[in-house]
Amino acid sequence: MGELVAFECDTATDVVCQPPTVNELFELPTLFSIGDVEITRQIAYFFLATLVVAAILYFGLRKPKAVPGKFQLIVEELVAFVRDGIAKDIIGPEGTKYVPYLLSIFLFILVGNFFEITPFINYPITSRMAIPALLAIMTYLIFVFMGFRKNGLSYLTGIIWPKSVPVAMRPLVGIIEFFSTFAIRPLTLAVRLFANLVAGHVMLSLLLVTGFTYLFVQPFDFTFNPLWGVLWFLLGIAIFVFEMVVAFLQAYIFTLLSAVYIESSLHPEH
Amino acid sequence: MLLSQQLIAASEEASGTDLILPATSELIGGLIAFTIVGLIVWRFALPQIQKALDERQAAIVGKMQDAEQTKQAAEKLKSDYEAQIAGAKSEAAQIVEQARHQAETMKADIVARAQDEAAAIADRAKADIEAQRASVISGMRSEVASLSVDMAQKVVAGTVDRGAQQALVEQYLSELGGVNN
């Protein structure tokens, strides 16, 4: 683990400071170790996200009433959003089977993303590749498995030799489709979420830390101007609001695309 | 530390692969964390929501049945009232009819009685008149006879005795009565 390198610089001498790497923003201290496995704060945050999801579901649904209270209504709306707006809309009536999975990834990613702007956490767990990769692999396994289970080998042949395009085009389109389905889809699914949250976290960190530095930390050799600090800080706040939208949108997109991929495996002719 | 060493260290650290390649411990941690979420959603959240939906459906169906029952009861009550009103109406009509009939009967009675009474009065009057007439006639007859006797006495004074004269007038008058009658 690197310390905040900038503070190690001896500004009195002429030594070039070692620039902090981007990893500085994403590596958090190890809390404790189980054998060789280091349990870092990120991993603790993963379980915190689980706890938050569990708490939302528990307090929203522990005593479900025919006439719901406000909190139950919000939770029900969230569930209905995934069940009706994603699973049934995209996959169709069979989509009901996938609601547990889709709802789980939606809530887990949503809460994980919102950690980015949660005070005292300020760290989206989805900015660690482990989470997007894990969920993308799960989606990948589900849609490939369901594709073969529902359509047998014709799932594969339908992708490699697509009947809907002219014969001359089939080898080319087949190769593109094959790579798109089996290699690109999981990669883009994971990277889209990961990159969005990394970018958001970097942006917020830079803006807010810069604002903080201008306002409260003595500068090295540039003119100290609190106004810059205020401006950086305001920009940080604006991005903060923007990141709320991103947090929701990325959870939605990931869930939606998972549903789309499952649907395209179940009905490859579309 | 020499600058070159520092840069090498920095470039190694900043390779970015740390950021992109997930650490095994995080993968395992993430898998466990997500599995718990999945279990909670699958075993708790969705069944609870289903329960709420079922309860809601039961409540709505129950309320609709209640409403249906209330509606039926109200309709029955309404038809009862309507039947009662119709009964009352026909009863009233019957009463009116009876009253009219009674009135008609009474009217006929009264008229008949009045007519009888009038007839009786008329008869009585007629009888009275007849009696009076008879008495007047008899009175007159005796008066006329007496007058005639007096007159004849005056005319033929002494020739005929009073008894004979009386008999003569009586005869004359009975002849006169036979002619009149």
Coordinates of C-alpha atoms in Angstrom, one line a residue:
Chain A
M1 CA 0.0 0.0 0.0
G2 CA 1.3 3.4 -0.9
E3 CA 1.0 6.3 1.3
L4 CA -0.3 9.6 0.0
V5 CA 3.0 10.3 -1.8
A6 CA 2.5 14.0 -2.3
F7 CA 2.8 14.5 1.5
E8 CA 6.1 12.7 1.6
C9 CA 7.7 15.2 -0.7
D10 CA 10.3 17.3 0.8
T11 CA 9.5 20.6 -0.9
A12 CA 12.5 22.3 0.6
T13 CA 14.9 20.2 -1.5
D14 CA 14.7 19.9 -5.2
V15 CA 13.7 16.3 -5.4
V16 CA 11.1 15.4 -7.9
C17 CA 8.1 14.1 -6.1
Q18 CA 7.0 10.7 -7.0
P19 CA 3.6 11.2 -8.6
P20 CA 0.8 9.2 -7.1
T21 CA -0.7 6.6 -9.4
V22 CA -4.4 6.2 -10.1
N23 CA -4.2 3.1 -8.0
E24 CA -3.9 5.4 -5.0
L25 CA -7.6 6.1 -5.4
F26 CA -8.7 2.5 -5.4
E27 CA -6.4 0.7 -3.0
L28 CA -7.7 0.8 0.5
P29 CA -6.0 -0.5 3.6
T30 CA -6.1 -4.1 4.7
L31 CA -8.4 -4.5 7.7
F32 CA -7.2 -8.0 8.7
S33 CA -5.9 -11.2 7.2
I34 CA -7.3 -14.7 7.1
G35 CA -4.2 -16.8 6.5
D36 CA -2.7 -15.3 3.3
V37 CA -5.9 -13.6 2.3
E38 CA -6.0 -10.0 3.0
I39 CA -9.4 -8.6 3.8
T40 CA -9.3 -5.1 2.6
R41 CA -11.7 -2.4 3.2
Q42 CA -13.2 -2.9 -0.3
I43 CA -14.2 -6.4 0.7
A44 CA -15.8 -5.1 3.8
Y45 CA -17.7 -2.7 1.6
F46 CA -18.9 -5.6 -0.6
F47 CA -20.5 -7.0 2.5
L48 CA -21.8 -3.6 3.6
A49 CA -23.6 -3.4 0.3
T50 CA -25.1 -6.8 1.0
L51 CA -26.1 -5.6 4.4
V52 CA -27.7 -2.4 3.0
V53 CA -29.6 -4.5 0.3
A54 CA -30.7 -6.9 3.0
A55 CA -31.8 -4.0 5.3
I56 CA -33.8 -2.4 2.5
L57 CA -35.6 -5.6 1.7
Y58 CA -36.1 -6.6 5.3
F59 CA -37.5 -3.3 6.5
G60 CA -39.5 -2.9 3.4
L61 CA -41.1 -6.3 3.4
R62 CA -40.8 -7.8 6.9
K63 CA -44.6 -7.3 7.4
P64 CA -46.0 -6.8 4.0
K65 CA -49.4 -5.2 4.2
A66 CA -52.2 -5.3 1.7
V67 CA -52.2 -1.5 1.9
P68 CA -48.5 -0.8 1.8
G69 CA -46.7 1.9 3.8
K70 CA -44.3 4.3 2.1
F71 CA -41.2 2.2 2.5
Q72 CA -42.9 -1.0 1.4
L73 CA -44.3 0.9 -1.6
I74 CA -40.8 2.1 -2.6
V75 CA -39.4 -1.4 -2.3
E76 CA -42.4 -2.8 -4.2
E77 CA -41.8 -0.2 -6.9
L78 CA -38.2 -1.2 -7.2
V79 CA -39.1 -4.8 -7.5
A80 CA -41.9 -4.0 -10.0
F81 CA -39.4 -1.9 -12.0
V82 CA -37.1 -4.9 -12.5
R83 CA -39.9 -7.5 -12.7
D84 CA -42.2 -5.7 -15.1
G85 CA -40.0 -3.0 -16.7
I86 CA -37.0 -5.3 -17.4
A87 CA -37.7 -9.0 -17.0
K88 CA -41.2 -9.2 -18.4
D89 CA -40.8 -6.4 -21.0
I90 CA -37.5 -7.7 -22.4
I91 CA -37.7 -11.5 -22.0
G92 CA -41.5 -11.9 -22.0
P93 CA -43.6 -14.2 -19.8
E94 CA -40.6 -16.5 -19.2
G95 CA -38.9 -13.5 -17.7
T96 CA -40.5 -14.2 -14.4
K97 CA -37.9 -17.0 -13.8
Y98 CA -35.1 -14.6 -14.1
V99 CA -36.5 -12.0 -11.7
P100 CA -34.5 -13.2 -8.7
Y101 CA -31.2 -12.9 -10.6
L102 CA -32.0 -9.7 -12.3
L103 CA -33.4 -8.1 -9.1
S104 CA -30.3 -9.2 -7.2
I105 CA -27.8 -7.8 -9.6
F106 CA -29.9 -4.6 -9.9
L107 CA -30.0 -4.0 -6.1
F108 CA -26.4 -5.0 -5.5
I109 CA -25.1 -2.8 -8.3
L110 CA -27.4 0.1 -7.3
V111 CA -26.3 0.1 -3.7
G112 CA -22.6 -0.6 -4.7
N113 CA -22.8 2.4 -7.1
F114 CA -24.4 4.7 -4.6
F115 CA -21.4 4.0 -2.2
E116 CA -19.6 6.3 -4.6
I117 CA -21.5 9.3 -3.2
T118 CA -22.3 8.0 0.2
P119 CA -20.6 10.1 2.8
F120 CA -17.8 8.4 4.8
I121 CA -17.7 5.6 2.2
N122 CA -17.2 7.5 -1.0
Y123 CA -16.1 4.4 -2.8
P124 CA -18.2 2.5 -5.4
I125 CA -17.6 -1.2 -5.0
T126 CA -18.3 -1.5 -8.7
S127 CA -15.1 0.4 -9.4
R128 CA -13.3 -2.8 -8.4
M129 CA -13.2 -5.1 -11.4
A130 CA -14.1 -8.0 -9.1
I131 CA -17.8 -7.0 -8.9
P132 CA -18.5 -6.1 -12.5
A133 CA -16.5 -9.1 -13.7
L134 CA -18.2 -11.5 -11.4
L135 CA -21.7 -10.3 -12.3
A136 CA -20.8 -10.3 -16.0
I137 CA -19.5 -13.8 -15.8
M138 CA -22.7 -14.9 -14.1
T139 CA -24.8 -13.3 -16.8
Y140 CA -22.6 -14.9 -19.4
L141 CA -22.9 -18.3 -17.9
I142 CA -26.7 -17.9 -17.6
F143 CA -27.3 -16.8 -21.2
V144 CA -24.9 -19.3 -22.7
F145 CA -26.4 -22.2 -20.6
M146 CA -30.0 -21.1 -21.3
G147 CA -29.2 -20.8 -25.0
F148 CA -27.9 -24.3 -25.3
R149 CA -30.6 -25.7 -23.0
K150 CA -33.5 -24.1 -24.9
N151 CA -32.2 -24.5 -28.5
G152 CA -29.6 -27.2 -28.3
L153 CA -26.8 -27.0 -30.7
S154 CA -28.8 -24.9 -33.1
Y155 CA -28.1 -22.0 -30.6
L156 CA -24.4 -22.2 -31.7
T157 CA -25.1 -22.9 -35.4
G158 CA -27.6 -20.1 -35.5
I159 CA -24.9 -17.7 -34.4
I160 CA -22.1 -19.0 -36.6
W161 CA -24.3 -19.5 -39.6
P162 CA -27.0 -16.9 -39.3
K163 CA -29.9 -17.8 -41.7
S164 CA -31.3 -14.3 -41.8
V165 CA -28.3 -12.9 -43.8
P166 CA -27.4 -13.7 -47.4
V167 CA -25.3 -16.8 -47.8
A168 CA -22.2 -14.9 -49.0
M169 CA -22.3 -12.8 -45.9
R170 CA -22.8 -15.6 -43.5
P171 CA -19.2 -16.6 -42.7
L172 CA -18.2 -13.0 -42.0
V173 CA -21.4 -12.2 -40.0
G174 CA -21.0 -15.5 -38.2
I175 CA -17.5 -14.8 -37.0
I176 CA -18.5 -11.3 -35.9
E177 CA -21.6 -12.7 -34.1
F178 CA -19.6 -15.5 -32.5
F179 CA -17.0 -13.1 -31.1
S180 CA -19.6 -10.6 -30.2
T181 CA -21.7 -13.1 -28.3
F182 CA -19.1 -15.2 -26.6
A183 CA -16.2 -12.8 -26.1
I184 CA -17.3 -9.2 -26.4
R185 CA -20.6 -9.3 -24.5
P186 CA -19.3 -10.2 -21.1
L187 CA -16.3 -8.0 -21.5
T188 CA -18.3 -4.9 -22.5
L189 CA -20.8 -5.6 -19.8
A190 CA -18.2 -5.7 -17.1
V191 CA -16.0 -2.9 -18.5
R192 CA -18.9 -0.5 -19.1
L193 CA -19.9 -0.6 -15.4
F194 CA -16.4 -0.7 -14.1
A195 CA -15.1 2.2 -16.3
N196 CA -18.1 4.4 -15.6
L197 CA -17.7 4.1 -11.8
V198 CA -13.9 4.4 -12.0
A199 CA -14.3 7.5 -14.0
G200 CA -16.8 8.9 -11.6
H201 CA -14.7 8.1 -8.6
V202 CA -11.6 9.6 -10.1
M203 CA -13.5 12.7 -11.2
L204 CA -15.1 13.2 -7.8
S205 CA -11.8 12.6 -6.0
L206 CA -9.9 15.0 -8.1
L207 CA -12.4 17.7 -7.9
L208 CA -13.1 17.5 -4.2
V209 CA -9.5 16.9 -3.2
T210 CA -8.3 19.7 -5.4
G211 CA -11.0 22.0 -3.8
F212 CA -9.9 20.8 -0.4
T213 CA -6.2 21.4 -1.2
Y214 CA -6.8 24.9 -2.5
L215 CA -8.9 25.7 0.6
F216 CA -7.1 24.1 3.5
V217 CA -3.7 22.7 2.5
Q218 CA -0.8 25.0 2.2
P219 CA 0.3 25.2 -1.5
F220 CA 3.7 24.3 -2.7
D221 CA 4.7 27.3 -4.8
F222 CA 1.6 28.6 -6.6
T223 CA -0.4 31.5 -5.5
F224 CA -2.9 30.4 -2.8
N225 CA -6.4 31.4 -3.8
P226 CA -9.4 30.1 -1.8
L227 CA -11.6 31.1 -4.8
W228 CA -10.2 28.3 -6.8
G229 CA -11.0 26.0 -4.0
V230 CA -14.6 27.1 -3.9
L231 CA -14.9 26.7 -7.7
W232 CA -13.4 23.2 -7.7
F233 CA -15.6 22.3 -4.8
L234 CA -18.8 23.5 -6.5
L235 CA -17.8 21.6 -9.6
G236 CA -17.3 18.6 -7.4
I237 CA -20.8 19.0 -6.0
A238 CA -22.3 19.3 -9.5
I239 CA -20.5 16.1 -10.5
F240 CA -21.8 14.5 -7.3
V241 CA -25.4 15.1 -8.5
F242 CA -24.4 13.8 -11.9
E243 CA -23.0 10.7 -10.4
M244 CA -26.3 9.9 -8.7
V245 CA -27.8 9.6 -12.2
V246 CA -24.9 7.6 -13.3
A247 CA -25.2 5.2 -10.3
F248 CA -28.8 4.5 -11.1
L249 CA -28.3 4.4 -14.9
Q250 CA -25.4 2.0 -14.8
A251 CA -27.3 -0.4 -12.5
Y252 CA -30.2 -0.2 -14.9
I253 CA -28.1 -0.7 -18.0
F254 CA -26.3 -3.7 -16.6
T255 CA -29.6 -5.4 -15.6
L256 CA -31.3 -4.4 -18.8
L257 CA -28.4 -5.8 -21.0
S258 CA -28.3 -9.0 -18.9
A259 CA -32.0 -9.4 -19.7
V260 CA -31.4 -8.6 -23.4
Y261 CA -28.6 -11.2 -23.6
I262 CA -30.8 -13.8 -21.9
E263 CA -33.7 -13.0 -24.2
S264 CA -31.4 -13.3 -27.3
S265 CA -30.3 -16.7 -26.2
L266 CA -33.8 -17.9 -25.6
H267 CA -35.1 -16.6 -28.9
P268 CA -32.0 -16.5 -31.2
E269 CA -34.1 -16.0 -34.3
H270 CA -34.9 -12.4 -33.4
Chain B
M1 CA 16.2 6.9 -3.6
L2 CA 17.5 7.8 -7.0
L3 CA 15.2 9.5 -9.4
S4 CA 15.5 6.6 -11.9
Q5 CA 14.6 4.1 -9.3
Q6 CA 11.7 6.1 -8.2
L7 CA 10.4 6.4 -11.7
I8 CA 10.8 2.6 -12.2
A9 CA 8.9 2.0 -9.0
A10 CA 6.2 4.5 -10.1
S11 CA 5.8 2.9 -13.6
E12 CA 5.5 -0.5 -12.1
E13 CA 2.9 0.6 -9.6
A14 CA 1.0 2.6 -12.3
S15 CA 0.8 -0.2 -14.8
G16 CA -3.0 -0.1 -14.3
T17 CA -3.3 -3.9 -14.4
D18 CA -3.8 -3.8 -10.7
L19 CA -6.9 -1.8 -11.3
I20 CA -8.3 -3.9 -14.1
L21 CA -7.5 -7.4 -13.1
P22 CA -9.6 -8.5 -10.1
A23 CA -7.9 -9.8 -7.0
T24 CA -8.8 -13.3 -6.1
S25 CA -9.8 -12.3 -2.6
E26 CA -12.1 -9.7 -4.0
L27 CA -13.7 -12.2 -6.4
I28 CA -14.4 -14.6 -3.6
G29 CA -15.6 -11.9 -1.3
G30 CA -17.8 -10.5 -4.0
L31 CA -19.2 -13.9 -4.8
I32 CA -20.1 -14.5 -1.2
A33 CA -21.6 -11.1 -0.8
F34 CA -23.6 -11.4 -4.0
T35 CA -24.8 -14.9 -3.2
I36 CA -26.2 -13.6 0.1
V37 CA -28.0 -10.9 -1.8
G38 CA -29.3 -13.5 -4.2
L39 CA -30.5 -15.7 -1.4
I40 CA -32.3 -12.8 0.4
V41 CA -34.0 -11.8 -2.8
W42 CA -35.0 -15.3 -3.8
R43 CA -36.0 -16.7 -0.4
F44 CA -37.2 -13.6 1.4
A45 CA -38.0 -10.6 -0.7
L46 CA -39.9 -12.1 -3.6
P47 CA -42.0 -14.5 -1.5
Q48 CA -42.8 -11.6 0.8
I49 CA -43.9 -9.5 -2.1
Q50 CA -45.9 -12.4 -3.4
K51 CA -47.5 -12.7 0.0
A52 CA -48.4 -9.0 -0.1
L53 CA -49.8 -9.3 -3.6
D54 CA -51.9 -12.3 -2.6
E55 CA -53.2 -10.5 0.5
R56 CA -54.0 -7.4 -1.6
Q57 CA -55.8 -9.6 -4.1
A58 CA -57.7 -11.4 -1.3
A59 CA -58.6 -8.0 0.3
I60 CA -59.8 -6.6 -3.1
V61 CA -61.8 -9.8 -3.9
G62 CA -63.2 -9.8 -0.3
K63 CA -64.2 -6.1 -0.6
M64 CA -65.8 -6.7 -4.0
Q65 CA -67.8 -9.7 -2.5
D66 CA -68.8 -7.5 0.4
A67 CA -69.9 -4.8 -2.0
E68 CA -71.8 -7.4 -4.0
Q69 CA -73.5 -8.7 -0.9
T70 CA -74.4 -5.3 0.3
K71 CA -75.7 -4.5 -3.2
Q72 CA -77.9 -7.6 -3.2
A73 CA -79.2 -6.8 0.3
A74 CA -80.0 -3.3 -0.8
E75 CA -81.7 -4.6 -3.9
K76 CA -83.8 -7.0 -1.8
L77 CA -84.7 -4.2 0.6
K78 CA -85.7 -2.1 -2.3
S79 CA -87.9 -4.8 -3.8
D80 CA -89.4 -5.4 -0.4
Y81 CA -90.2 -1.8 0.0
E82 CA -91.6 -1.6 -3.5
A83 CA -93.8 -4.7 -2.8
Q84 CA -94.9 -3.0 0.4
I85 CA -95.7 0.2 -1.3
A86 CA -97.5 -1.6 -4.1
G87 CA -99.5 -3.6 -1.4
A88 CA -100.3 -0.3 0.4
K89 CA -101.4 1.2 -2.8
S90 CA -103.7 -1.6 -3.7
E91 CA -105.0 -1.7 -0.1
A92 CA -105.7 2.1 -0.3
A93 CA -107.5 1.6 -3.6
Q94 CA -109.5 -1.2 -2.1
I95 CA -110.4 1.0 0.9
V96 CA -111.4 3.8 -1.4
E97 CA -113.4 1.4 -3.5
Q98 CA -115.1 0.0 -0.4
A99 CA -115.8 3.4 0.9
R100 CA -117.2 4.4 -2.5
H101 CA -119.3 1.3 -2.5
Q102 CA -120.5 1.9 1.0
A103 CA -121.3 5.5 0.1
E104 CA -123.2 4.3 -2.9
T105 CA -125.2 1.9 -0.8
M106 CA -125.8 4.5 1.9
K107 CA -126.8 7.0 -0.8
A108 CA -129.2 4.4 -2.3
D109 CA -130.6 3.7 1.1
I110 CA -131.0 7.3 2.0
V111 CA -132.7 8.0 -1.3
A112 CA -135.0 5.0 -1.0
R113 CA -135.8 5.9 2.6
A114 CA -136.5 9.4 1.6
Q115 CA -138.6 8.3 -1.3
D116 CA -140.5 6.0 1.0
E117 CA -140.9 8.7 3.6
A118 CA -142.0 11.1 0.9
A119 CA -144.4 8.5 -0.4
A120 CA -145.7 7.9 3.1
I121 CA -146.0 11.6 3.7
A122 CA -147.8 12.0 0.4
D123 CA -150.1 9.0 1.2
R124 CA -150.8 10.4 4.6
A125 CA -151.5 13.8 3.2
K126 CA -153.7 12.2 0.6
A127 CA -155.5 10.2 3.3
D128 CA -155.8 13.3 5.4
I129 CA -157.2 15.2 2.4
E130 CA -159.5 12.4 1.7
A131 CA -160.7 12.3 5.3
Q132 CA -161.0 16.0 5.4
R133 CA -162.8 15.9 2.1
A134 CA -165.1 13.2 3.3
S135 CA -165.8 15.1 6.5
V136 CA -166.3 18.4 4.6
I137 CA -168.6 16.6 2.1
S138 CA -170.6 15.0 4.9
G139 CA -170.6 18.3 6.8
M140 CA -171.7 20.1 3.7
R141 CA -174.3 17.5 2.9
S142 CA -175.9 17.8 6.3
E143 CA -175.6 21.6 6.1
V144 CA -177.2 21.7 2.6
A145 CA -179.9 19.3 3.8
S146 CA -180.5 21.5 6.8
L147 CA -180.4 24.6 4.7
S148 CA -182.8 23.0 2.1
V149 CA -185.1 22.0 4.9
D150 CA -185.0 25.4 6.3
M151 CA -185.6 26.9 2.9
A152 CA -188.4 24.5 2.1
Q153 CA -189.9 25.1 5.5
K154 CA -189.8 28.7 4.7
V155 CA -191.4 28.1 1.3
V156 CA -194.0 25.6 2.3
A157 CA -194.4 26.5 5.9
G158 CA -196.5 24.1 7.7
T159 CA -197.5 21.9 4.8
V160 CA -195.0 19.2 5.2
D161 CA -193.8 18.2 8.6
R162 CA -190.2 18.5 9.4
G163 CA -189.6 14.8 9.4
A164 CA -191.2 14.3 6.0
Q165 CA -189.2 17.2 4.6
Q166 CA -186.0 15.8 5.9
A167 CA -186.7 12.5 4.3
L168 CA -187.5 14.2 1.0
V169 CA -184.2 16.1 1.0
E170 CA -182.2 13.1 1.9
Q171 CA -183.7 11.3 -1.0
Y172 CA -183.0 14.2 -3.3
L173 CA -179.4 14.5 -2.1
S174 CA -178.7 10.8 -2.5
E175 CA -180.0 11.0 -6.0
L176 CA -177.8 14.0 -6.5
G177 CA -174.9 12.0 -5.0
G178 CA -175.6 9.1 -7.3
V179 CA -175.4 11.5 -10.2
N180 CA -172.2 13.2 -9.0
N181 CA -170.5 10.0 -8.2

